[in-house]
mmCIF file of C-alpha atoms in Angstrom:
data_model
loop_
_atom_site.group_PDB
_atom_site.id
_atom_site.type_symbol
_atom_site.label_atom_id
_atom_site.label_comp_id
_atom_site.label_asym_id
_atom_site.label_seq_id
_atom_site.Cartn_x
_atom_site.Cartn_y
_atom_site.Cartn_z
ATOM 1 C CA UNK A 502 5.230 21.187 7.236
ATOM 2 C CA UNK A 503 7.215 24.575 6.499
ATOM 3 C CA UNK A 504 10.148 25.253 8.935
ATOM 4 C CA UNK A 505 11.737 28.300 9.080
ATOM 5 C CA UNK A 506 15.088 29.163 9.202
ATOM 6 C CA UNK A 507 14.984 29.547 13.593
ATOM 7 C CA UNK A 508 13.789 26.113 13.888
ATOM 8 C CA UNK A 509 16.363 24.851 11.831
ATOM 9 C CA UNK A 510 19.087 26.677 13.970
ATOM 10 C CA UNK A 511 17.685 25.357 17.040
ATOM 11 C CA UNK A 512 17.253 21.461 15.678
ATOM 12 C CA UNK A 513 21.170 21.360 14.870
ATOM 13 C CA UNK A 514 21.885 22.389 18.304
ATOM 14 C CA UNK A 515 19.720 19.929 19.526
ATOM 15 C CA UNK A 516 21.010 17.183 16.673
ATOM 16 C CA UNK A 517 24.826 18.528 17.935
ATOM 17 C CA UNK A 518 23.952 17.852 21.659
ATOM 18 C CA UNK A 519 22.687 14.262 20.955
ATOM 19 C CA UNK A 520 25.937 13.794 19.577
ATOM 20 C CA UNK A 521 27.722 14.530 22.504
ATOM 21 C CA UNK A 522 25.747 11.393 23.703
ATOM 22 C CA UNK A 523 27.321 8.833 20.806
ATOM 23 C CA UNK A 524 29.642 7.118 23.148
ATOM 24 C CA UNK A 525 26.819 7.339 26.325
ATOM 25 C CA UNK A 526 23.064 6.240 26.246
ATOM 26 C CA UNK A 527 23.550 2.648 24.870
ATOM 27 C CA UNK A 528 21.276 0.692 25.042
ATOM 28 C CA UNK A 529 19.304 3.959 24.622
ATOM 29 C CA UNK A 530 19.011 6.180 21.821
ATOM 30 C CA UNK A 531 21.001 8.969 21.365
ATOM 31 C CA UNK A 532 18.891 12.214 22.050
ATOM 32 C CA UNK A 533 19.275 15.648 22.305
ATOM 33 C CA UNK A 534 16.446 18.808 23.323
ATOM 34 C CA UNK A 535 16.677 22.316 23.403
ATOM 35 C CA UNK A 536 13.797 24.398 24.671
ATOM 36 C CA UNK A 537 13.359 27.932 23.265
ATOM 37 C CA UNK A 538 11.791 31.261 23.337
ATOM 38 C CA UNK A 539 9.987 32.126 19.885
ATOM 39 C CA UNK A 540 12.372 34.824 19.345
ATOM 40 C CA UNK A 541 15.091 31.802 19.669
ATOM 41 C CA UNK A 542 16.467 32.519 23.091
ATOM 42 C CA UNK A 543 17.109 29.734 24.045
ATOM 43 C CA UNK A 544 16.079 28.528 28.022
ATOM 44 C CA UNK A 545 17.461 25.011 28.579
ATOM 45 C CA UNK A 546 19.081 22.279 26.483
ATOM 46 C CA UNK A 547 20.284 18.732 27.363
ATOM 47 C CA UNK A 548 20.925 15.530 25.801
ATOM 48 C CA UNK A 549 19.922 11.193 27.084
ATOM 49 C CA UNK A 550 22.384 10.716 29.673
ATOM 50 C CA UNK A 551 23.172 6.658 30.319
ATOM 51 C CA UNK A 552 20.834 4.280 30.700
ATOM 52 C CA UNK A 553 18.503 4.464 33.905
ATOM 53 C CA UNK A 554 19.450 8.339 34.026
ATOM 54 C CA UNK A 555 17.489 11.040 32.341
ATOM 55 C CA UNK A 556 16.558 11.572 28.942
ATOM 56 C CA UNK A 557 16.860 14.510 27.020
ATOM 57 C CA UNK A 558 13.837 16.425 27.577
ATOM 58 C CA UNK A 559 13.980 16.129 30.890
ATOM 59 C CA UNK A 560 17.555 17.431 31.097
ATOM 60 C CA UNK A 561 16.765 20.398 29.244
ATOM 61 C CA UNK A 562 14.276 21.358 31.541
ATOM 62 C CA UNK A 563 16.203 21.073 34.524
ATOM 63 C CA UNK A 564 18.851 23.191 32.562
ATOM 64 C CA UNK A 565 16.159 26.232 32.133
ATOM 65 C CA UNK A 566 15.024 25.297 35.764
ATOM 66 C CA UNK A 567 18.685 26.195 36.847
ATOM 67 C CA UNK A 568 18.822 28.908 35.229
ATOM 68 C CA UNK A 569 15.828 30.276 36.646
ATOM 69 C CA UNK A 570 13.808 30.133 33.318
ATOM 70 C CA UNK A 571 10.442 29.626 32.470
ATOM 71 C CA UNK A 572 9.556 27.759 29.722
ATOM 72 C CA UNK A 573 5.718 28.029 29.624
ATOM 73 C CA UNK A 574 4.532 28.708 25.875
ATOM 74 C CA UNK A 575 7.868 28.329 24.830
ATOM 75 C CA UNK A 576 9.005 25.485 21.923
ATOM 76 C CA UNK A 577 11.403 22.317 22.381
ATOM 77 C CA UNK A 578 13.160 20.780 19.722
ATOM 78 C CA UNK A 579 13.670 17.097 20.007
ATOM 79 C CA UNK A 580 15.663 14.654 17.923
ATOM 80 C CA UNK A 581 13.210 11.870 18.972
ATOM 81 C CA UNK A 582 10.062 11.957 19.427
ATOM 82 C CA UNK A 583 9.511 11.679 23.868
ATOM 83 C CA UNK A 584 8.761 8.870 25.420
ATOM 84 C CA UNK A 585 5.440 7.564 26.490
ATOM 85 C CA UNK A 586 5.920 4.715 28.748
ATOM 86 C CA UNK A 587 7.506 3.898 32.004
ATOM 87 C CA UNK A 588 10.559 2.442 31.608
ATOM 88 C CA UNK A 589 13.728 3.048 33.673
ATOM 89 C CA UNK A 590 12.859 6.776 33.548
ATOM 90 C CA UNK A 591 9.115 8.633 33.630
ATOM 91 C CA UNK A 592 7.544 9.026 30.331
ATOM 92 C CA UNK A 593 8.821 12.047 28.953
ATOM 93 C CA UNK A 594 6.027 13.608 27.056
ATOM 94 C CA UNK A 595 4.182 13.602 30.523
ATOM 95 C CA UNK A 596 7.432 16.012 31.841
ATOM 96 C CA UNK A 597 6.785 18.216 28.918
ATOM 97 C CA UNK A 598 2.786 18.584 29.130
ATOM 98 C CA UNK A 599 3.546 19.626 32.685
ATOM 99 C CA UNK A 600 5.941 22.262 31.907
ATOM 100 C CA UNK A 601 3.222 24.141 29.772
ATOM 101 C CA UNK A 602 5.098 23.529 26.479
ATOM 102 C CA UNK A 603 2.899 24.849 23.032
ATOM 103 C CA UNK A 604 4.535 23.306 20.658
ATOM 104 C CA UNK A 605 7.314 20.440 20.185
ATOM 105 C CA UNK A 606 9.412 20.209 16.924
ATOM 106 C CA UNK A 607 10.343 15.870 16.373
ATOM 107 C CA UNK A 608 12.865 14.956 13.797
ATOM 108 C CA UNK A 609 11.833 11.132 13.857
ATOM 109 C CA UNK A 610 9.019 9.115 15.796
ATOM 110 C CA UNK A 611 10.233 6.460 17.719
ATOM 111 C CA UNK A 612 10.686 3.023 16.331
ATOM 112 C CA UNK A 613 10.195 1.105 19.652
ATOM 113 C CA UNK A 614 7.167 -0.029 19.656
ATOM 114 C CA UNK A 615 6.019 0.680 23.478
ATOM 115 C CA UNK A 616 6.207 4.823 22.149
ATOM 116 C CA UNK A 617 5.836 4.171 18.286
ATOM 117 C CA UNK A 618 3.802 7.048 18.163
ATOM 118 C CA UNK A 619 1.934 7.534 21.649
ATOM 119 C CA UNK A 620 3.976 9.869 22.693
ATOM 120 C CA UNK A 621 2.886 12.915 20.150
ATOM 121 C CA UNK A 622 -0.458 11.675 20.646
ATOM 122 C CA UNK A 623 -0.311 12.602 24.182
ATOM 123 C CA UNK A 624 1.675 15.517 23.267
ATOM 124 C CA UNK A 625 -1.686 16.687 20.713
ATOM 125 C CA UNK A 626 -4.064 15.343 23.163
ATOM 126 C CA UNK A 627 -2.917 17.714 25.476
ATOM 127 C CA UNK A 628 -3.222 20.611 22.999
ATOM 128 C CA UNK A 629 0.396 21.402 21.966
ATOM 129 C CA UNK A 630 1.363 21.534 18.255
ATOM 130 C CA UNK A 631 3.315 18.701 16.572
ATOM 131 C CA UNK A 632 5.466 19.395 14.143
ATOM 132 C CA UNK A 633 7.669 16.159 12.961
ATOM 133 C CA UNK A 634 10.634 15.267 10.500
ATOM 134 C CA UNK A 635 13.259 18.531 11.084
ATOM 135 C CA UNK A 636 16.669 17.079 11.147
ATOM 136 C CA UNK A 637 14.990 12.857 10.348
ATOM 137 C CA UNK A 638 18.185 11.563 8.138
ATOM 138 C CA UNK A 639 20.343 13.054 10.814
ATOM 139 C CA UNK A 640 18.533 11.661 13.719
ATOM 140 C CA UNK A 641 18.048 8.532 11.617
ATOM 141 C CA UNK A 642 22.387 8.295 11.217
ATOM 142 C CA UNK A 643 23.163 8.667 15.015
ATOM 143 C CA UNK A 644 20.856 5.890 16.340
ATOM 144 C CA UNK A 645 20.476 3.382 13.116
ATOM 145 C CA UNK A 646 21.382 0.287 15.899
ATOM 146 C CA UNK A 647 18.611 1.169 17.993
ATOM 147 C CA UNK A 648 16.074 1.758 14.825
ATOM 148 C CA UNK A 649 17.861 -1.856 13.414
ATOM 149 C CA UNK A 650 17.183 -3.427 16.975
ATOM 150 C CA UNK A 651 13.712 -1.898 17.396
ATOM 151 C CA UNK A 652 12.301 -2.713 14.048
ATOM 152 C CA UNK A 653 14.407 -6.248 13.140
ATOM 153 C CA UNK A 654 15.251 -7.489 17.035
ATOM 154 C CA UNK A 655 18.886 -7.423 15.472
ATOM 155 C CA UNK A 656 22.138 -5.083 16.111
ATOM 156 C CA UNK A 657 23.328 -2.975 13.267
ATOM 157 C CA UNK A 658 26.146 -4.448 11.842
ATOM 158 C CA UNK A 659 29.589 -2.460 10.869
ATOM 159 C CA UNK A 660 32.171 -4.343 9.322
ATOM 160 C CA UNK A 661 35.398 -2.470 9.779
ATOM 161 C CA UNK A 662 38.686 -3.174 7.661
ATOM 162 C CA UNK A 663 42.345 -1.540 6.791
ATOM 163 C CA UNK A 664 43.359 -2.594 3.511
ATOM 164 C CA UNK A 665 45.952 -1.793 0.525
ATOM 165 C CA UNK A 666 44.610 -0.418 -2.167
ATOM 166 C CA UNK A 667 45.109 -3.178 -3.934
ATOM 167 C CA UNK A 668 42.793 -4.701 -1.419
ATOM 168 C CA UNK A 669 45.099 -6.620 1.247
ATOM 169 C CA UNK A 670 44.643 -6.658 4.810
ATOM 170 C CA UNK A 671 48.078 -8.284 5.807
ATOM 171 C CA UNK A 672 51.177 -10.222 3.660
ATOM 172 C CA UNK A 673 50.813 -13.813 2.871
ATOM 173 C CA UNK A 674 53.114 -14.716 6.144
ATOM 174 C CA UNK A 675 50.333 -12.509 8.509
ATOM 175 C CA UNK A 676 51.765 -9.330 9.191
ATOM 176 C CA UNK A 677 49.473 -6.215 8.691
ATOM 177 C CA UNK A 678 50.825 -3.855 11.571
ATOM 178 C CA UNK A 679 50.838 -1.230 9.496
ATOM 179 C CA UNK A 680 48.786 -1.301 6.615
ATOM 180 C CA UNK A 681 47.257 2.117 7.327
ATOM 181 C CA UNK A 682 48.386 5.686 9.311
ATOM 182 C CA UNK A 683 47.796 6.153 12.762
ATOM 183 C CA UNK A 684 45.221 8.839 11.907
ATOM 184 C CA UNK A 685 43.100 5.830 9.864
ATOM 185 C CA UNK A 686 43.747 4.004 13.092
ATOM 186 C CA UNK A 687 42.744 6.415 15.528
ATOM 187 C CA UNK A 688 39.186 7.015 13.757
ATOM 188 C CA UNK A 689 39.005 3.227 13.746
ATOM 189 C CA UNK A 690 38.989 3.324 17.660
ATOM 190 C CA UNK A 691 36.529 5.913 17.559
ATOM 191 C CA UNK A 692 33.893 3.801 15.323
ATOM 192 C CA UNK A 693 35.023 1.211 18.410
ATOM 193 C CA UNK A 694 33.923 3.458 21.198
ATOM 194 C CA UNK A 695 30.302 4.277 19.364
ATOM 195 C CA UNK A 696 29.584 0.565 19.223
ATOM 196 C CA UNK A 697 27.962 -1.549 22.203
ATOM 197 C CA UNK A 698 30.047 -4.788 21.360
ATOM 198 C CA UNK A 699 33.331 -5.337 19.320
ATOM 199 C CA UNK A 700 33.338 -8.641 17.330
ATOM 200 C CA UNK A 701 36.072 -10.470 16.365
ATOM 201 C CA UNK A 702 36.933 -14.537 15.551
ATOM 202 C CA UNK A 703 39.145 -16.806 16.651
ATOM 203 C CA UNK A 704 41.398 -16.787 14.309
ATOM 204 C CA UNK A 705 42.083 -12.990 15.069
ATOM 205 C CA UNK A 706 42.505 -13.624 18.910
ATOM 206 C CA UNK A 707 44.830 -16.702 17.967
ATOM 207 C CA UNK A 708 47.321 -14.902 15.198
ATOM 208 C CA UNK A 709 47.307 -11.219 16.724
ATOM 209 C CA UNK A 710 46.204 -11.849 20.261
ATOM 210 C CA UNK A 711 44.637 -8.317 20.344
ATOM 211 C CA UNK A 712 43.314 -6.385 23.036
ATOM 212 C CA UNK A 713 40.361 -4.876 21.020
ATOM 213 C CA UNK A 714 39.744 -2.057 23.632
ATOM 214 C CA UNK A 715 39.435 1.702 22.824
ATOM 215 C CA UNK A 716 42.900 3.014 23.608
ATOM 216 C CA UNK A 717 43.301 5.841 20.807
ATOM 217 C CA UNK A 718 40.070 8.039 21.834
ATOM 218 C CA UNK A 719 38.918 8.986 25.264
ATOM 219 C CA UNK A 720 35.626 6.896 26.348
ATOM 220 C CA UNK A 721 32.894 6.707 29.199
ATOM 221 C CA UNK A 722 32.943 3.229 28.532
ATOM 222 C CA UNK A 723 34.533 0.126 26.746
ATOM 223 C CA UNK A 724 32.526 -1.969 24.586
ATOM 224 C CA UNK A 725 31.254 -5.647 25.272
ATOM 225 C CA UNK A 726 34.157 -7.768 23.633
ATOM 226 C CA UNK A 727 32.344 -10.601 21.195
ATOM 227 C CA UNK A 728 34.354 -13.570 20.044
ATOM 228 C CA UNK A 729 33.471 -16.098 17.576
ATOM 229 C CA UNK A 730 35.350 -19.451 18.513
ATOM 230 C CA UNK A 731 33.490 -22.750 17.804
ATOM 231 C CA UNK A 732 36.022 -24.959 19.308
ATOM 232 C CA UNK A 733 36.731 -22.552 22.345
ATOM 233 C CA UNK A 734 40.364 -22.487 21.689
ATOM 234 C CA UNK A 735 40.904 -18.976 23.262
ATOM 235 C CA UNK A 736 43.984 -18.886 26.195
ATOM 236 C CA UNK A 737 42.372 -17.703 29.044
ATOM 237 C CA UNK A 738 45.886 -15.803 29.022
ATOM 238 C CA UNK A 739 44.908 -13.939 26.197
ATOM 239 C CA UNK A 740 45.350 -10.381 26.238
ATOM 240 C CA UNK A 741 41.492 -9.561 25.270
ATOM 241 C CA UNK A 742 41.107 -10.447 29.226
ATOM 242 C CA UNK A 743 43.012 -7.482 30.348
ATOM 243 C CA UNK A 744 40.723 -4.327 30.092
ATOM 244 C CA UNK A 745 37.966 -4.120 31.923
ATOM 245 C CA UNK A 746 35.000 -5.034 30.138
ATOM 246 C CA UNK A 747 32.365 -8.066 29.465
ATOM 247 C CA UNK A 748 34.023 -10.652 27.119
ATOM 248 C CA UNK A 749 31.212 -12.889 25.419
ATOM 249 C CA UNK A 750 32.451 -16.070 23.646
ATOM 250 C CA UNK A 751 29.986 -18.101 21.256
ATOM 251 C CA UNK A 752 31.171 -21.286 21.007
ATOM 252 C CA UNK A 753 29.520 -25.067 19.125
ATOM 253 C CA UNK A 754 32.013 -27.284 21.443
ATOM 254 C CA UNK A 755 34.805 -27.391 23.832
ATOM 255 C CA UNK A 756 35.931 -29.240 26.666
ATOM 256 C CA UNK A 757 34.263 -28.685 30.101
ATOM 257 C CA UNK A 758 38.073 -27.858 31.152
ATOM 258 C CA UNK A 759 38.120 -25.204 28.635
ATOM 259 C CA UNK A 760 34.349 -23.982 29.542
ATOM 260 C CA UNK A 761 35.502 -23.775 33.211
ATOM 261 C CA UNK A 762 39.460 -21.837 32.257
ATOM 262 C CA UNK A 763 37.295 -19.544 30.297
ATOM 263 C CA UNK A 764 34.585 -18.489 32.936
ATOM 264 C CA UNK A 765 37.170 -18.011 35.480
ATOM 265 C CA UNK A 766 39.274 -15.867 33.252
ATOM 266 C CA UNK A 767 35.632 -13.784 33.133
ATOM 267 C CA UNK A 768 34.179 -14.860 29.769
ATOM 268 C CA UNK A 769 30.363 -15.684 30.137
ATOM 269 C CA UNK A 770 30.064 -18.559 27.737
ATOM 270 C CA UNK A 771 27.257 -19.444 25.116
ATOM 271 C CA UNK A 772 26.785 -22.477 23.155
ATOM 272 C CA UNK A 773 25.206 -21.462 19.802
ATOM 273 C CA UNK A 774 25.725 -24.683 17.122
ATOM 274 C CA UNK A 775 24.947 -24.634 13.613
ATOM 275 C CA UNK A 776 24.141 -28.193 12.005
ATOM 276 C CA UNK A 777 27.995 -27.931 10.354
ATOM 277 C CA UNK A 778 29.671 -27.440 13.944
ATOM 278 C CA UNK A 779 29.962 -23.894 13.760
ATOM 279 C CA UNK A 780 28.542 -21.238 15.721
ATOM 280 C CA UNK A 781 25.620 -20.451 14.160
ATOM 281 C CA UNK A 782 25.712 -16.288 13.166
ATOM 282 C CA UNK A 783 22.167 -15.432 12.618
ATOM 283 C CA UNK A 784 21.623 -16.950 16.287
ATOM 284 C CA UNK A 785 24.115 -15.111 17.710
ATOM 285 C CA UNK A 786 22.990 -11.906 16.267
ATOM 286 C CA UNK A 787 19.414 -12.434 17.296
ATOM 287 C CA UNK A 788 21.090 -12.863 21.265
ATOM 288 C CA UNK A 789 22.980 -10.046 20.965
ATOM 289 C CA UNK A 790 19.698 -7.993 20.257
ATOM 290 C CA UNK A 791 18.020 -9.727 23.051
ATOM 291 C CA UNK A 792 20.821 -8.571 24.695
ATOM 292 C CA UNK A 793 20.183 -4.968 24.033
ATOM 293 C CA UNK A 794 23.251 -4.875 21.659
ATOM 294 C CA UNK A 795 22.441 -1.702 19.343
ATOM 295 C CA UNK A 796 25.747 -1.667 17.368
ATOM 296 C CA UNK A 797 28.295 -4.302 16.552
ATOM 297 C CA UNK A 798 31.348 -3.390 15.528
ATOM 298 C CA UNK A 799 33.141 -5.856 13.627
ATOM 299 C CA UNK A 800 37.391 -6.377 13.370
ATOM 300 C CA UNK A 801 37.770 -10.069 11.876
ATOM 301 C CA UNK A 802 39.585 -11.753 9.499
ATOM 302 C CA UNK A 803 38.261 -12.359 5.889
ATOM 303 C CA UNK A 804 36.677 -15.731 6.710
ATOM 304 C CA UNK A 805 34.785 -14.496 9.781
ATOM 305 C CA UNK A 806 33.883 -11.577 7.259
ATOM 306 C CA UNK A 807 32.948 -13.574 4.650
ATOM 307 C CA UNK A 808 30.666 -15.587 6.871
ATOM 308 C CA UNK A 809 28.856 -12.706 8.119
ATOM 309 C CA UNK A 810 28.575 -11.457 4.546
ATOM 310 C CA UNK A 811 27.620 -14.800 3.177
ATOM 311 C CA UNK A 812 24.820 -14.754 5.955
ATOM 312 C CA UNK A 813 23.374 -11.130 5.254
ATOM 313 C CA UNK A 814 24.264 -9.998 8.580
ATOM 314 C CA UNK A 815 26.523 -7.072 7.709
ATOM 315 C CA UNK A 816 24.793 -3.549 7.249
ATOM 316 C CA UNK A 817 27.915 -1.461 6.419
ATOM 317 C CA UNK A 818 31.450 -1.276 5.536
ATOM 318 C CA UNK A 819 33.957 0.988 7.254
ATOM 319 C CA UNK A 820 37.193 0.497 4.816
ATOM 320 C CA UNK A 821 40.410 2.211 5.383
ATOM 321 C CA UNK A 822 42.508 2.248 2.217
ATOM 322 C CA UNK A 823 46.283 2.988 2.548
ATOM 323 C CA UNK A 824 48.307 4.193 -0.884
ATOM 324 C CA UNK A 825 50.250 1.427 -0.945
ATOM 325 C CA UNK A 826 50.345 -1.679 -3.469
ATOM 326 C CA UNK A 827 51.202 -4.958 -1.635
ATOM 327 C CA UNK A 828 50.307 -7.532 -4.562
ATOM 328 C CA UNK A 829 49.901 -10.854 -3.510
ATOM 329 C CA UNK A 830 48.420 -10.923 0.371
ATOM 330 C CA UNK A 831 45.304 -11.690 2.197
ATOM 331 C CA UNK A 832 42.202 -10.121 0.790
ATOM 332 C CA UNK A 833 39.593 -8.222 2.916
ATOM 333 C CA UNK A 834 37.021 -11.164 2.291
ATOM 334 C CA UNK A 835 36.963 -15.130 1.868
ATOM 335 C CA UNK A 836 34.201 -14.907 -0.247
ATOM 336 C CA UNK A 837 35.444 -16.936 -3.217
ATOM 337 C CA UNK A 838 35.394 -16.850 -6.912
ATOM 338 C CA UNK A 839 32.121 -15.764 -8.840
ATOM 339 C CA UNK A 840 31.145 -16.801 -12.193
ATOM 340 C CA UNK A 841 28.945 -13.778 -13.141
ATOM 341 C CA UNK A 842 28.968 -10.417 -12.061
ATOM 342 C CA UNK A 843 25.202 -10.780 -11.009
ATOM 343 C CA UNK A 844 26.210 -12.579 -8.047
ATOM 344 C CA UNK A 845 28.483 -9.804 -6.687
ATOM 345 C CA UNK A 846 27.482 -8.015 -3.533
ATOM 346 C CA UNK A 847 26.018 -4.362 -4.499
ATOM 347 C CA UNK A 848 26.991 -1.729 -2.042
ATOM 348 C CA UNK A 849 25.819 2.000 -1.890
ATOM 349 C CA UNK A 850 28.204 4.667 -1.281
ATOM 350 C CA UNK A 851 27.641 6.885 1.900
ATOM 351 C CA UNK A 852 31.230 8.952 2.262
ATOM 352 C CA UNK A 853 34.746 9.383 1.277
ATOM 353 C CA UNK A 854 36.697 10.744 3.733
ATOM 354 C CA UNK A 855 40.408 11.687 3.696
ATOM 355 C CA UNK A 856 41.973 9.781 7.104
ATOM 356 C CA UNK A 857 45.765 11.446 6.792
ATOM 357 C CA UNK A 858 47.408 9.747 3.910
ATOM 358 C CA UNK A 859 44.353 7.048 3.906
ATOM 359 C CA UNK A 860 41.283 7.211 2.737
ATOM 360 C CA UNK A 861 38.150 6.042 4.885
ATOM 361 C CA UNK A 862 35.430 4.593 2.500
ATOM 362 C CA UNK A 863 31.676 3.677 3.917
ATOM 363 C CA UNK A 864 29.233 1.541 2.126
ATOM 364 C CA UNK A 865 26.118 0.198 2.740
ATOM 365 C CA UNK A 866 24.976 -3.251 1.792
ATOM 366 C CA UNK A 867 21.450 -2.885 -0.570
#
């Protein structure tokens, strides 16, 4: 399919709007629609709004509808492709069959399998034209938790970590407050505030006692709080209690006194053993998904990291690198010494981005 130059205006206007919906939808996708005249005037334009409210289209249409427009024979341009199925909202592609739509423009089709699809055939069915993939790879980078979850029944993973360049996250006695510039930190919180859980281990909770709320960025929301801690030796005077927010704790054992300090501080509790006495990871990623967990957002020490690494769990790497040489420290990772360079973990670069005097490096894991 050909697009012209008008379409393409109009899909990064509808792409920018679903933006504006990052830090909203979860555990939706993040959507955005803008209905137009063929001369590109454009009538209404919306984006998902949170879960159990309306989705894009249907926001857009109400837009034109306040503004006294009428959209009949006109074209909307939608990041994903609408709905089909009753869910907490009407099935979109009904809303826009109604409105007397001829054509839709679709960046992606939708991965969950209750639309995958069903919705542009209703859309055809009914005689409009179907034009798909304007604006896929940047439909494809706002939502990849809720194509992950969809497709795998697991969250997208993002490990996040501030670092020397030498590649040390704290000195040998602990202290790494610090490492990198408040503008390195700042980003960090907003990476936070996309997310649907933060996840963090025991070890962090017990040597930093961190809040691990978004504090640096404004927010809608705060993210489900996610701690690893086998033995369940988190205070129920920790400071992770104080914002408001869900704190899940995965846990292999612990006293019933500790199980019962715990859920009255708030934590909801679940026992998920490995064979060793650990929490077992892949289980606990496979909840979160039933758990409508899109994307995790990971601040842990290097054995936590290591773990999820070791495990295959981990879909990308949000490193902040400071200009500064510490030597001798503790190293983003606890993944242990290799004997050939085969066995290293391959990554694929997907930006470099100057955070202040840091630099912010992502990579995804091959």
């Amino acid at each position: 399919m050909s697009f012209s130059d008008l379409d393409r205006s109009l899909m990064d206007q509808a792409l920018a709007l679903a933006r504006q919906a990052l830090l909203l939808t979860s555990p939706n996708p993040r959507v955005g629609c803008v209905i137009a005249r063929a001369d590109g005037i454009v009538l209404g334009a919306g984006h998902t709004q949170r879960a159990g409210q309306a989705h894009a289209e249907i926001m857009a249409l109400r837009d034109a509808q306040s503004r006294g427009q009428d959209v009949r024979g006109a074209t909307a341009y939608v990041t994903l492709e609408p709905c089909s199925h009753q869910g907490r909202t009407g099935p979109c592609c009904d809303a826009l069959v109604q409105a007397g739509l001829d054509r839709i423009v679709v960046s992606m089709q939708d991965p969950n399998p209750r639309v995958s699809g069903q919705g542009l055939q209703r859309l055809r069915a009914a005689g409009i034209q179907v034009d798909m993939g304007l604006g896929e790879s940047a439909a494809r980078e706002l939502n990849p938790g809720f194509i992950k979850r969809m497709t795998t029944g697991l969250p997208f993973v993002r490990m996040k970590i501030a670092a020397s360049l030498d590649g040390q996250t704290a000195l040998m006695n602990g202290v790494s407050q610090w490492i990198t510039s408040e503008a390195a930190r700042q980003d960090g919180h907003a990476w936070r505030a996309r997310a649907c859980a933060v996840l963090t281990g025991i070890g962090t909770v017990l040597e930093d006692d961190p809040q691990l709320d978004v504090r640096l960025v404004d927010t809608p929301r705060q993210p489900t709080l996610v701690v690893v801690d086998s033995r369940l030796e988190t205070s129920p005077q920790a400071a992770l209690f104080r914002p408001a927010r869900p704190v899940w704790i995965y846990h292999a054992a612990g006293s019933a006194s500790a199980q019962a300090a715990l859920s009255a501080a708030g934590a909801q509790l679940t026992a998920q053993p490995n064979p060793h006495g650990k929490v077992d990871l892949q289980a606990l990623m496979t909840d979160l998904g039933r758990r409508e967990i899109n994307e995790v957002h990971v601040e842990a020490g290097h054995k936590l990291n290591a773990s999820l690494l070791k495990a295959g769990l981990v879909d990308e790497l949000l490193v902040y690198l400071a200009p500064l040489l510490i030597g001798q420290g503790r190293g983003m990772t606890a993944l242990g010494p290799l004997d050939s360079l085969a066995d290293a973990l391959p990554l694929t670069w997907q930006d470099i981005t100057p955070m202040g005097p840091d630099l912010r490096l992502r990579a995804s894991l091959r």
